[in-house]
Coordinates of C-alpha atoms in Angstrom, one line a residue:
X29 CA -19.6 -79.1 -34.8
X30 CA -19.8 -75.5 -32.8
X31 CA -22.9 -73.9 -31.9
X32 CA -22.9 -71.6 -34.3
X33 CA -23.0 -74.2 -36.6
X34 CA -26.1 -76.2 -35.3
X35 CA -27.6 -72.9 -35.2
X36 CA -27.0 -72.3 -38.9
X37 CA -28.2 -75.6 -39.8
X38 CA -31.3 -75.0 -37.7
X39 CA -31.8 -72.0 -39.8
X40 CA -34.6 -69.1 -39.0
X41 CA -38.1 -71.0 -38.3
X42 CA -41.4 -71.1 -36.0
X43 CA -39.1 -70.5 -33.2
X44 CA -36.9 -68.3 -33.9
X45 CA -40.1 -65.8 -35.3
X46 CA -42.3 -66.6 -32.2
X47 CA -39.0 -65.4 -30.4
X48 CA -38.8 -62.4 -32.3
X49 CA -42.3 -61.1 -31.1
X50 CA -42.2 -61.7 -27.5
X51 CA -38.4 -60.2 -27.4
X52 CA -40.0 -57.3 -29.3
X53 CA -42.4 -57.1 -25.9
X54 CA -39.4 -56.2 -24.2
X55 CA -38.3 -53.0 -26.6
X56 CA -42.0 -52.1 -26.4
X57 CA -41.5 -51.6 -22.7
X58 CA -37.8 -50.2 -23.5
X59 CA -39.7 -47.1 -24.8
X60 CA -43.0 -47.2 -23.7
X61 CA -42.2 -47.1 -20.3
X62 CA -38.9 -44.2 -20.7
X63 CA -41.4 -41.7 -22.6
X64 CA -44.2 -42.2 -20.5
X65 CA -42.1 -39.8 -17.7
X66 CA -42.2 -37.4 -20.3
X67 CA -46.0 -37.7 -21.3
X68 CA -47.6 -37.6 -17.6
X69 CA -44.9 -34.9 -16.8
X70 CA -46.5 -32.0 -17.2
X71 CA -49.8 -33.3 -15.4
X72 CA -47.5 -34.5 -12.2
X73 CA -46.0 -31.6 -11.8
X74 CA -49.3 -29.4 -11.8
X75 CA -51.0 -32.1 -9.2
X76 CA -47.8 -32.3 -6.7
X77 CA -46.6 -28.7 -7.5
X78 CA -42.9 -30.0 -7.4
X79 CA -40.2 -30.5 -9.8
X80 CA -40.7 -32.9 -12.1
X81 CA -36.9 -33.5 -13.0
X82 CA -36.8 -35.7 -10.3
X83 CA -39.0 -38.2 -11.4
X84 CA -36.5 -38.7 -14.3
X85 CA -33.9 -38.6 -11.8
X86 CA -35.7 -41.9 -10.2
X87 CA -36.0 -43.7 -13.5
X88 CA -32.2 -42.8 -14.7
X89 CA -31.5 -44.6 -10.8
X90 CA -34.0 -47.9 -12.0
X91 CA -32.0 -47.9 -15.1
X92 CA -29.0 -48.1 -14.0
X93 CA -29.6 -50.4 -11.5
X94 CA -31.6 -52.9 -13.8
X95 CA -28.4 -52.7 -16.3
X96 CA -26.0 -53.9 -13.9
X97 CA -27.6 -56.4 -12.4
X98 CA -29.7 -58.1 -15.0
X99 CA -27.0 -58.4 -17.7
X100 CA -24.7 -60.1 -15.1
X101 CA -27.3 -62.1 -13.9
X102 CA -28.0 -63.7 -17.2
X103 CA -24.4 -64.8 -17.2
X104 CA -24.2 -66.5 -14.1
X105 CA -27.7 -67.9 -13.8
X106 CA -29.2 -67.3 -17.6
X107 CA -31.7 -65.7 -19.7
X108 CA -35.1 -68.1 -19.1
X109 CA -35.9 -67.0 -15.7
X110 CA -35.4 -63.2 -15.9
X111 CA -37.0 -63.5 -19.5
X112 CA -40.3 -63.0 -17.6
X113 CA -39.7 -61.5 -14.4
X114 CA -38.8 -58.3 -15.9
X115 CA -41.4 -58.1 -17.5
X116 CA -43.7 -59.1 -14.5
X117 CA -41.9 -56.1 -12.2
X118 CA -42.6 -53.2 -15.0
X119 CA -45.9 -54.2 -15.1
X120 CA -46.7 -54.3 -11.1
X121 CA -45.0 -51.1 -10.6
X122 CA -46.9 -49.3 -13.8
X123 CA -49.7 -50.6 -11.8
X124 CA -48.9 -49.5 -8.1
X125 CA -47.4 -45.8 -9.6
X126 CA -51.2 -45.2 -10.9
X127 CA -52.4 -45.8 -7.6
X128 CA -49.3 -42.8 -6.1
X129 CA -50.7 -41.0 -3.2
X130 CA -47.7 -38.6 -3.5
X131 CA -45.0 -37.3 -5.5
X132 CA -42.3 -39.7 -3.4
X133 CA -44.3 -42.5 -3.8
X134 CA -44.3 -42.6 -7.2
X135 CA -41.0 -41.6 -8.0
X136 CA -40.7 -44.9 -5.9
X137 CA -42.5 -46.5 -8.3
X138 CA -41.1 -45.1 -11.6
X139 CA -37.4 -45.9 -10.6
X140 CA -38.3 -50.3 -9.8
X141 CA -40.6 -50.5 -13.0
X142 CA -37.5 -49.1 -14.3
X143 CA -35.3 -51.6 -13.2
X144 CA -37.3 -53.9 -14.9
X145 CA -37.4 -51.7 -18.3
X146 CA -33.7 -51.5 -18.4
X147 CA -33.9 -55.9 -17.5
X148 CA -36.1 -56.2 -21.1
X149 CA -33.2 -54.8 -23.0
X150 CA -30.3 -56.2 -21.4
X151 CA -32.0 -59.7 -21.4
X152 CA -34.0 -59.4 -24.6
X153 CA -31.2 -58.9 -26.7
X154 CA -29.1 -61.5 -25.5
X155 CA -32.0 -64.2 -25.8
X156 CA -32.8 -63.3 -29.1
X157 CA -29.1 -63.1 -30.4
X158 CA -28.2 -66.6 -28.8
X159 CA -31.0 -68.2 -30.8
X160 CA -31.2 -66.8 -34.3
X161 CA -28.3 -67.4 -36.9
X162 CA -26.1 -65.4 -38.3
X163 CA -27.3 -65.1 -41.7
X164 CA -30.3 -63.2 -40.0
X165 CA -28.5 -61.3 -37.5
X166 CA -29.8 -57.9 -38.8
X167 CA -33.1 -58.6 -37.2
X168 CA -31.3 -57.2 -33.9
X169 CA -31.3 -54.5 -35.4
X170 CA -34.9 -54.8 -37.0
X171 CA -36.1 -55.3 -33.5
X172 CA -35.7 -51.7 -32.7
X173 CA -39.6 -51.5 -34.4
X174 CA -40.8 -52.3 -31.5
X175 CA -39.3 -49.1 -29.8
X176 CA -41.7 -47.1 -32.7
X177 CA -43.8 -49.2 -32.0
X178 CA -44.4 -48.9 -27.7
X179 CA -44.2 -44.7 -28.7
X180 CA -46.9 -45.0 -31.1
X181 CA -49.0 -47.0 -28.6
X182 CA -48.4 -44.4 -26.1
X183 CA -49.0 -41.6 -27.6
X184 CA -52.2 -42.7 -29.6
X185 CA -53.7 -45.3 -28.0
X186 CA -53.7 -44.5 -24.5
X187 CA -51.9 -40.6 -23.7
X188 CA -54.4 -38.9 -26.7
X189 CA -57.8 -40.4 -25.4
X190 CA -56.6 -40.2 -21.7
X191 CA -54.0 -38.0 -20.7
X192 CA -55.7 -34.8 -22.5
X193 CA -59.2 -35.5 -21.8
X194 CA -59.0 -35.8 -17.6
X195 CA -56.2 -33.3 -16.8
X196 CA -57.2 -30.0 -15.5
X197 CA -55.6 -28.5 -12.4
X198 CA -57.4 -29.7 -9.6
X199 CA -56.1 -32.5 -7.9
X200 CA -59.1 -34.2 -7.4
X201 CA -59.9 -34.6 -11.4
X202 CA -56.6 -34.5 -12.3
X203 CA -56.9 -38.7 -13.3
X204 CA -56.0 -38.6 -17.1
X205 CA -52.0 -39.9 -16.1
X206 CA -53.6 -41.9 -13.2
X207 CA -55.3 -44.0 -15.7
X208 CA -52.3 -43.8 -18.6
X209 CA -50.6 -45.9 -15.6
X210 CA -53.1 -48.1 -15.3
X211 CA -53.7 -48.8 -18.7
X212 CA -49.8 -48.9 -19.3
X213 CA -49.4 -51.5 -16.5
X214 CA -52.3 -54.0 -17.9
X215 CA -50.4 -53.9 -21.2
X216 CA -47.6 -55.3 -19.8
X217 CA -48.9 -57.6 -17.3
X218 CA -50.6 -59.0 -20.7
X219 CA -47.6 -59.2 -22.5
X220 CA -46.2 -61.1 -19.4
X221 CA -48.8 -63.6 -19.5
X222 CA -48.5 -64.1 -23.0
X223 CA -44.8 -64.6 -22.5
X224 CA -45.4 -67.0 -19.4
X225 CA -48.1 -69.4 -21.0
X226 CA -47.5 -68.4 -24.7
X227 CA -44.2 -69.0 -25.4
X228 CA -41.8 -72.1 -24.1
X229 CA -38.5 -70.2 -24.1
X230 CA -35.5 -72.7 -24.2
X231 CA -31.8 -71.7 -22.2
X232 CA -29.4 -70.9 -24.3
X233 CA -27.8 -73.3 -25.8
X234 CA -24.2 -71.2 -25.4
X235 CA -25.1 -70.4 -21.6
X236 CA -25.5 -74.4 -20.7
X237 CA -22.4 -75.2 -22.8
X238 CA -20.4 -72.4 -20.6
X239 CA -21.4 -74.0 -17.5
X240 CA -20.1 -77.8 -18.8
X241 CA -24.2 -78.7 -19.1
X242 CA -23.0 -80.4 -22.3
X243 CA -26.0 -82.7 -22.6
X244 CA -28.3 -80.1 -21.5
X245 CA -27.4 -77.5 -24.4
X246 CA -28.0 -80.3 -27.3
X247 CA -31.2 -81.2 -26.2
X248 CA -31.9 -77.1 -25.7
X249 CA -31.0 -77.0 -29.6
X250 CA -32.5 -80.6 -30.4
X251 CA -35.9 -78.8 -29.7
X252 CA -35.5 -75.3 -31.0
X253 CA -34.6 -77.8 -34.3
X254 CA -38.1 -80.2 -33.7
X255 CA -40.1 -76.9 -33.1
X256 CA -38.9 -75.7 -36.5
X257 CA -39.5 -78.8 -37.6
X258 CA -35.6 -79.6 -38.5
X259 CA -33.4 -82.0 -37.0
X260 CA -30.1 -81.4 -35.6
X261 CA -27.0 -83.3 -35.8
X262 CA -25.4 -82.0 -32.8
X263 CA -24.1 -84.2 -30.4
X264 CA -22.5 -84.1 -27.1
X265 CA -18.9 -85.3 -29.0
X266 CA -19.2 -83.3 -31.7
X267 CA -19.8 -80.1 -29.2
X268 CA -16.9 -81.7 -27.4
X269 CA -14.5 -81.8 -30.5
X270 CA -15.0 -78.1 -31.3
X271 CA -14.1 -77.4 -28.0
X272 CA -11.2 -78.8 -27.9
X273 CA -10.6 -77.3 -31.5
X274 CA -10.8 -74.1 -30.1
X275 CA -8.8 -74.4 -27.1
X276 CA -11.0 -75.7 -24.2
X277 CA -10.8 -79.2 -22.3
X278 CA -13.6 -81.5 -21.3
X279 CA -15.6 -81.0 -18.3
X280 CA -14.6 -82.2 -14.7
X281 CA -17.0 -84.9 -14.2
X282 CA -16.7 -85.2 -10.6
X283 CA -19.5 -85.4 -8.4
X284 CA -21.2 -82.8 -7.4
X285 CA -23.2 -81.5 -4.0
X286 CA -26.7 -80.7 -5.1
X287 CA -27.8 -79.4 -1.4
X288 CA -29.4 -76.0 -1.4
X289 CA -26.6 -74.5 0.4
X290 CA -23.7 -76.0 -2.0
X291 CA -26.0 -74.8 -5.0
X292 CA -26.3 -71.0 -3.6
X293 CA -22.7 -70.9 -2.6
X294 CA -21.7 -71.9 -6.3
X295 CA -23.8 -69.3 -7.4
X296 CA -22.6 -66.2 -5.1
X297 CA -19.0 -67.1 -6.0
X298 CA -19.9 -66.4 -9.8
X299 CA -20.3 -63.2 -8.9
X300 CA -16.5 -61.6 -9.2
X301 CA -13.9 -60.4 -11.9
X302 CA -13.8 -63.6 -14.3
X303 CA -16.6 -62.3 -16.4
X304 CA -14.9 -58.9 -16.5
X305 CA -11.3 -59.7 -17.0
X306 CA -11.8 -61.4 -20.7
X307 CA -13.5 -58.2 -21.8
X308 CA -9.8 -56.7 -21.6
X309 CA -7.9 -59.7 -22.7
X310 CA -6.9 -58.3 -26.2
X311 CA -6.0 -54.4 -27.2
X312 CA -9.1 -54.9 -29.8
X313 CA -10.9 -55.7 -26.9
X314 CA -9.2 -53.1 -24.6
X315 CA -10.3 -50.8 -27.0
X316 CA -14.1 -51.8 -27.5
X317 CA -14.8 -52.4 -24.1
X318 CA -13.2 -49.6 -22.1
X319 CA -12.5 -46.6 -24.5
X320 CA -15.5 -46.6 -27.2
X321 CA -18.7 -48.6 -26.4
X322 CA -19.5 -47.4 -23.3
X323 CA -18.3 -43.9 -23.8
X324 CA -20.3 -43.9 -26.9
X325 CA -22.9 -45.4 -25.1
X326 CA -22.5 -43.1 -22.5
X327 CA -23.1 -39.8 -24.5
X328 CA -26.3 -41.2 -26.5
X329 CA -27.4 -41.8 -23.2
X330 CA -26.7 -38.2 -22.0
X331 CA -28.0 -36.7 -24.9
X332 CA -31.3 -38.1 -25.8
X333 CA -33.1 -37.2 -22.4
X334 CA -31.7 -33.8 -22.5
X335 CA -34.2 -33.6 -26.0
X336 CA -36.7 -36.4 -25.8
X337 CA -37.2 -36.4 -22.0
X338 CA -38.0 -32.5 -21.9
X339 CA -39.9 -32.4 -25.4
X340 CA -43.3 -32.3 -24.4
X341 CA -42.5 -29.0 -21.7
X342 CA -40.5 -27.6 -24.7
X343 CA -43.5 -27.6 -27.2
X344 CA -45.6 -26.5 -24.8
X345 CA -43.5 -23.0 -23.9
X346 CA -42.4 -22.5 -27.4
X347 CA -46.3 -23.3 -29.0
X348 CA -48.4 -20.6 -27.5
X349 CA -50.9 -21.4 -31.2
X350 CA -50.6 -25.1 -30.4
X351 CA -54.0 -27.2 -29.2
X352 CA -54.2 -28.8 -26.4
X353 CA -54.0 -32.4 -27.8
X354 CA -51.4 -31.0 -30.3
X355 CA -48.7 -32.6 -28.0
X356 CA -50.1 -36.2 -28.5
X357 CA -50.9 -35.6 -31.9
X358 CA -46.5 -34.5 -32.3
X359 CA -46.0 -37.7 -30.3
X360 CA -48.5 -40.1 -32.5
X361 CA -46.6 -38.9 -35.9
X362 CA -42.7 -39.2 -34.2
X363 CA -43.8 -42.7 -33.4
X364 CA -44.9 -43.5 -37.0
X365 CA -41.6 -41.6 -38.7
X366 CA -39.8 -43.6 -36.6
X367 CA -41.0 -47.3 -37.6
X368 CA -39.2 -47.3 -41.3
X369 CA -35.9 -45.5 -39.4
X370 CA -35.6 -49.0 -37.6
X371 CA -36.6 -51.6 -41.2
X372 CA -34.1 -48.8 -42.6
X373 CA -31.7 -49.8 -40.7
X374 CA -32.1 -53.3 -41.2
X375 CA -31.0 -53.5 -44.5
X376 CA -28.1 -51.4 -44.5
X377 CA -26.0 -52.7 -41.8
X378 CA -25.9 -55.8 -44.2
X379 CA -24.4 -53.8 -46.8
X380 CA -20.9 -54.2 -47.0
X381 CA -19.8 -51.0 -47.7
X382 CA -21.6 -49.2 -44.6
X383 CA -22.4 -52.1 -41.9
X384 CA -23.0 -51.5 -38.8
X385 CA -19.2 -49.5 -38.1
X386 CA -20.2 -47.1 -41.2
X387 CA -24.0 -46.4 -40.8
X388 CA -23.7 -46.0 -36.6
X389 CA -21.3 -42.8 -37.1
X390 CA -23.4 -41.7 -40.2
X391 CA -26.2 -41.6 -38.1
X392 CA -25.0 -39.5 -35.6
X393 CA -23.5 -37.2 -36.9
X394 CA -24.6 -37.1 -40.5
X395 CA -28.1 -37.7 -39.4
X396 CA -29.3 -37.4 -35.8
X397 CA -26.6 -34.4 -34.4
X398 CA -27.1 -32.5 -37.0
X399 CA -31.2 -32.2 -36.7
X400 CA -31.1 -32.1 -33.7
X401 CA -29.4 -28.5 -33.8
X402 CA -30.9 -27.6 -36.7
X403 CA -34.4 -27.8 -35.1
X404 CA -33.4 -24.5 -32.5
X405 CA -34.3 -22.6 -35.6
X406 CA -38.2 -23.7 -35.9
X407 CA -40.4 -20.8 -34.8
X408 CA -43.8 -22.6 -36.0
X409 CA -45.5 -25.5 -34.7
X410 CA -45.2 -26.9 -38.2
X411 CA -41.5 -26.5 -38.4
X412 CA -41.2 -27.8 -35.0
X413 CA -42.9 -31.4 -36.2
X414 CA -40.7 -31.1 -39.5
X415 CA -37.5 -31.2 -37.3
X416 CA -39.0 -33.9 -35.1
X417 CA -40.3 -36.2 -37.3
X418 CA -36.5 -36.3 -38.9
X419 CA -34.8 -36.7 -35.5
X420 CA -37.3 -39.6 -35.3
X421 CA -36.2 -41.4 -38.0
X422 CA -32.5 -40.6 -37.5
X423 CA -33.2 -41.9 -34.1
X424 CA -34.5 -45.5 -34.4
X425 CA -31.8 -45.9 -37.6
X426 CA -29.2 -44.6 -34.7
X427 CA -30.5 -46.9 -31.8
X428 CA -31.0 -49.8 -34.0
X429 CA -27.8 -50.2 -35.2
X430 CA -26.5 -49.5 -31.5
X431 CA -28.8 -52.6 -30.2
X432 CA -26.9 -55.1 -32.6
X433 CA -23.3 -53.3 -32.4
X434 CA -23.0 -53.8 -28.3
X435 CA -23.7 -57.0 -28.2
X436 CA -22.0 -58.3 -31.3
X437 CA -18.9 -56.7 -30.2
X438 CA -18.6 -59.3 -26.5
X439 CA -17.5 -62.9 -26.3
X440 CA -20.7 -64.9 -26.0
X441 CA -19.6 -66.3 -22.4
X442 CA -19.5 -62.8 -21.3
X443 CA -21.9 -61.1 -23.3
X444 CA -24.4 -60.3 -20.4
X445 CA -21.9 -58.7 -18.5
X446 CA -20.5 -56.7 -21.6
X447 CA -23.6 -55.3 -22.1
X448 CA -24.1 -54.4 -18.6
X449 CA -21.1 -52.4 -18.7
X450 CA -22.7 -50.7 -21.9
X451 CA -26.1 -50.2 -20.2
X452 CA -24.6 -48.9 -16.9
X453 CA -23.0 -46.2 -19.0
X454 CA -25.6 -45.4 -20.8
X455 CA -28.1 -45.0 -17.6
X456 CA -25.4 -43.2 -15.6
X457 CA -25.4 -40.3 -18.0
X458 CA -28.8 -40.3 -18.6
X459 CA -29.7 -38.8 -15.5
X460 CA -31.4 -35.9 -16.3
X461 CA -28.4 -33.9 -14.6
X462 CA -28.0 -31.4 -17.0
X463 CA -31.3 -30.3 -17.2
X464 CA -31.8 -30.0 -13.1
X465 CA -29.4 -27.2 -13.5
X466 CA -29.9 -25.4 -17.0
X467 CA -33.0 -23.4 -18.1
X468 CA -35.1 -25.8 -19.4
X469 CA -37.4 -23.1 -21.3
X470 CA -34.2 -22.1 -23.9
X471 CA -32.9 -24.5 -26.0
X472 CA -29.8 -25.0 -24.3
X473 CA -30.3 -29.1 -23.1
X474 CA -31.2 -29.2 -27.1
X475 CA -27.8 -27.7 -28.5
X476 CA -26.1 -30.4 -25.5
X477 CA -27.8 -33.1 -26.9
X478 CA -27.1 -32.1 -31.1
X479 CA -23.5 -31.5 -30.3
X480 CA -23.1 -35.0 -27.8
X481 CA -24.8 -36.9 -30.5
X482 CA -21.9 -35.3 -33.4
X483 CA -18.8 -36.1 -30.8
X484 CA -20.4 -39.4 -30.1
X485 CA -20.4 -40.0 -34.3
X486 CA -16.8 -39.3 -34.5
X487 CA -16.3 -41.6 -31.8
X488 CA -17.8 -44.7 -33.6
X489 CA -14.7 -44.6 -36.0
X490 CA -12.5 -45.6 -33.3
X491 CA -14.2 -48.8 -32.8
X492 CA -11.4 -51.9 -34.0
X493 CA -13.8 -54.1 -35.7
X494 CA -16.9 -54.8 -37.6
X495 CA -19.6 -57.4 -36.0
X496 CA -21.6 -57.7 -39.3
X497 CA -21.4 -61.4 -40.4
X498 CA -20.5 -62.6 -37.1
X499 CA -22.3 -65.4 -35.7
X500 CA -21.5 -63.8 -31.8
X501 CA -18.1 -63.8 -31.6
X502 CA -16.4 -66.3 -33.6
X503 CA -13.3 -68.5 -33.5
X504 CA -13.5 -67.8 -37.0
X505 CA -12.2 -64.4 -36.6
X506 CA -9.8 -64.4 -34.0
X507 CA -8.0 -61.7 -35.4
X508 CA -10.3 -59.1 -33.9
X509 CA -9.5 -60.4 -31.1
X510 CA -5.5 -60.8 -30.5
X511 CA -5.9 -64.5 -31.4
X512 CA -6.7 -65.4 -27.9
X513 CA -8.4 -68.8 -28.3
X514 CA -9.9 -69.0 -25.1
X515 CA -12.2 -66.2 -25.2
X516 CA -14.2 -68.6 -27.3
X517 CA -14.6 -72.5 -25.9
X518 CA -17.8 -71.9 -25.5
X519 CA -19.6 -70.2 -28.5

């Protein structure tokens, strides 16, 4: 009996729905956090009187370095742990950044809560994929409703009330993004206390099982299954026998040193090529891995700052009729369009004739690319929110299916590090590069991003497999996969 059939026959239950609204605190942050750069922008730059580009250039750096070191992480040490830290360091750098004496400082501050944005999605996903079977595997892509859902909060609840009701040019009254901060960071230090004392997140079942903690990942599934109310009939030998069914060999049992030294030492030396190298093991995998996830990846990430980062200035240069809380008022309806794009999505990666290899290209190029350039022609206010309010929708359909394809496509042994390879891509081109050197006031970073987003469509074809159905990624289907048996011993 594999894990992916005890977590069948646990089926979806009290834990597995509790789980799906503290990982959703993670996606809040995942967009919360990213467009709150471009809500205090304009205000930052009028205080400091410097060039707010860099302050993206300091959260593209946090990124970047959250996705590569949190998604390894969770291979060598696992989820639980980091499930709440990253949390915890958003939250006490939202904090601190409210508190910025000057510009440096809270770039500072932008680029470590950052690092712990960018841990919420690398580890949040993972967690929640792990646990929930794969007859409900589309909520991965559901989940993106929280990314709507931390915009909406942004905009309406704290950015509308705040942000355009104590900015004016002077310095010393200048507060409104002071206190956005604030407010921003006692949301998530909330959520982290909810998560901390609210939730009893168990290790991954698949993470014990790849580090031979046999015993340890039944009873991590015994009590998902007595919190659902279910019993299992997993076993230590039955986990064994589909092991060996699959390729793998018991565990050495030798004895092992427990000193603190021996247990940091077997830690560090985790840390190399052997969670890389399986990621190329197969042309199928060759071809996910190096040549269309994270170049995909890569271009979405280069092209939605160059039109969601800079949106606010935009609308402010090209609506000379516009109010002065028409900004948050653009923001507060974007967020709303874009909570059906994500249920949307939802249902039709299940549908066999798009999944999520038919619907991600669709909504690129069909969908998101092609708004995108099409909104260069708005000359009204009206027509500007028209445009918007479409890419909004095309948006969270685009990025949900994205959040279940990457890490559907990885062995589950490797997954964490698969998707840091995705997530590094994606921050390293989102550096708002582009836009340090182009004129920001045309709508040239605007035709970029509509014309990435179509390549990036016609990309998506190339990829060598479809994940929907897939329970991680199974034995069962080994012809994705060069029928390389070891890839999957421990799923």
């Amino acid at each position: 009996m594999s894990l992916n059939d005890a977590s069948q026959e646990i089926g979806m239950g009290k834990y597995q729905w509790r789980l799906f609204f503290v990982v959703g605190f993670g996606f809040f942050s995942g967009n919360l956090c990213p467009v709150t750069t471009g809500l205090i922008y304009t205000s930052v730059t009028c205080e400091f009187d410097v060039q707010g580009e860099w302050m993206l250039l300091a959260q593209a750096l946090g990124l970047l370095v959250g996705a590569i070191f949190w998604a390894i992480a969770c291979d060598v040490w696992g989820c639980r742990c980091f499930f709440n830290l990253t949390i915890l360091l958003t939250a006490v750098f939202a904090l601190a950044a409210g508190a910025a004496p000057n510009y440096t400082t809270l770039c500072a501050c932008v680029c470590m809560w950052s690092i712990g944005v960018s841990g919420n999605l690398s580890v949040d996903s993972t967690v929640f994929l792990e646990f929930i079977p794969a007859s409900h595997q589309y909520l991965l892509t559901v989940l993106s409703i929280w990314w709507a859902i931390g915009q909406l909060v942004g905009s309406l609840a704290i950015a509308w009330p705040l942000i355009s009701n104590f900015s004016c040019p002077s310095a010393s009254t200048n507060q409104g993004w002071r206190y956005y901060l604030f407010t921003m960071g006692g949301i998530m230090m909330v959520m982290w206390f909810f998560r901390l004392f609210g939730f009893n997140l168990q290790e991954s079942p698949k993470y014990l099982m790849g580090c031979g903690r046999d015993e340890e990942a039944v009873a991590s599934a015994h009590k998902v299954a007595a919190i659902n109310g279910k019993t299992s009939n997993l076993t230590v030998a039955r986990l064994k026998e589909a092991e060996i069914l699959v390729g793998g060999s018991n565990q050495n049992n030798a004895k092992m040193d427990t000193s603190a030294k021996a247990f940091a030492m077997r830690k560090l030396s985790k840390f190399d090529a052997n969670h890389v190298k399986p990621l190329f093991a197969t042309p199928k995998l060759v071809a996910s891995t190096r040549l269309t996830n994270p170049i995909i990846s890569a271009l979405i990430g280069l092209a939605f700052p160059l039109y969601n980062g800079f949106l606010t200035y935009y609308l402010q240069t090209r609506g000379a009729a516009l109010r002065n809380d028409s900004v948050f008022i653009t923001y507060l309806i974007l967020s709303i369009m874009g909570i059906p794009g994500a249920l949307i999505a939802g249902y039709l990666v299940e549908l066999p004739i798009l999944g999520r290899r038919g619907l991600l290209p669709f909504s690129l190029v069909g969908l998101t690319g092609v708004v995108v350039l099409a909104s260069t022609t708005a000359r009204t206010s009206n027509s500007y929110l028209a445009w918007d309010c479409a890419y909004s929708f095309t948006c969270n359909v685009m990025y949900g299916v994205l959040y279940a394809l990457s890490p559907e496509s990885f062995p589950t042994k490797h997954r964490g590090t698969g998707n840091s390879l995705v997530s590094s891509a994606n921050h390293i081109f989102g550096a708002p590069i582009i836009a340090l050197y182009a004129d920001i006031t045309t709508s040239i970073p605007i035709w970029i991003s509509g014309a990435i987003y179509v390549v990036s469509g016609f990309l998506v074809l190339l990829l060598p497999f479809e994940s929907r159905g897939k329970a991680s990624v199974d034995p069962q289907d080994l012809e994705c996969f060069g029928g390389n048996k070891s890839l999957f011993v421990f799923v």
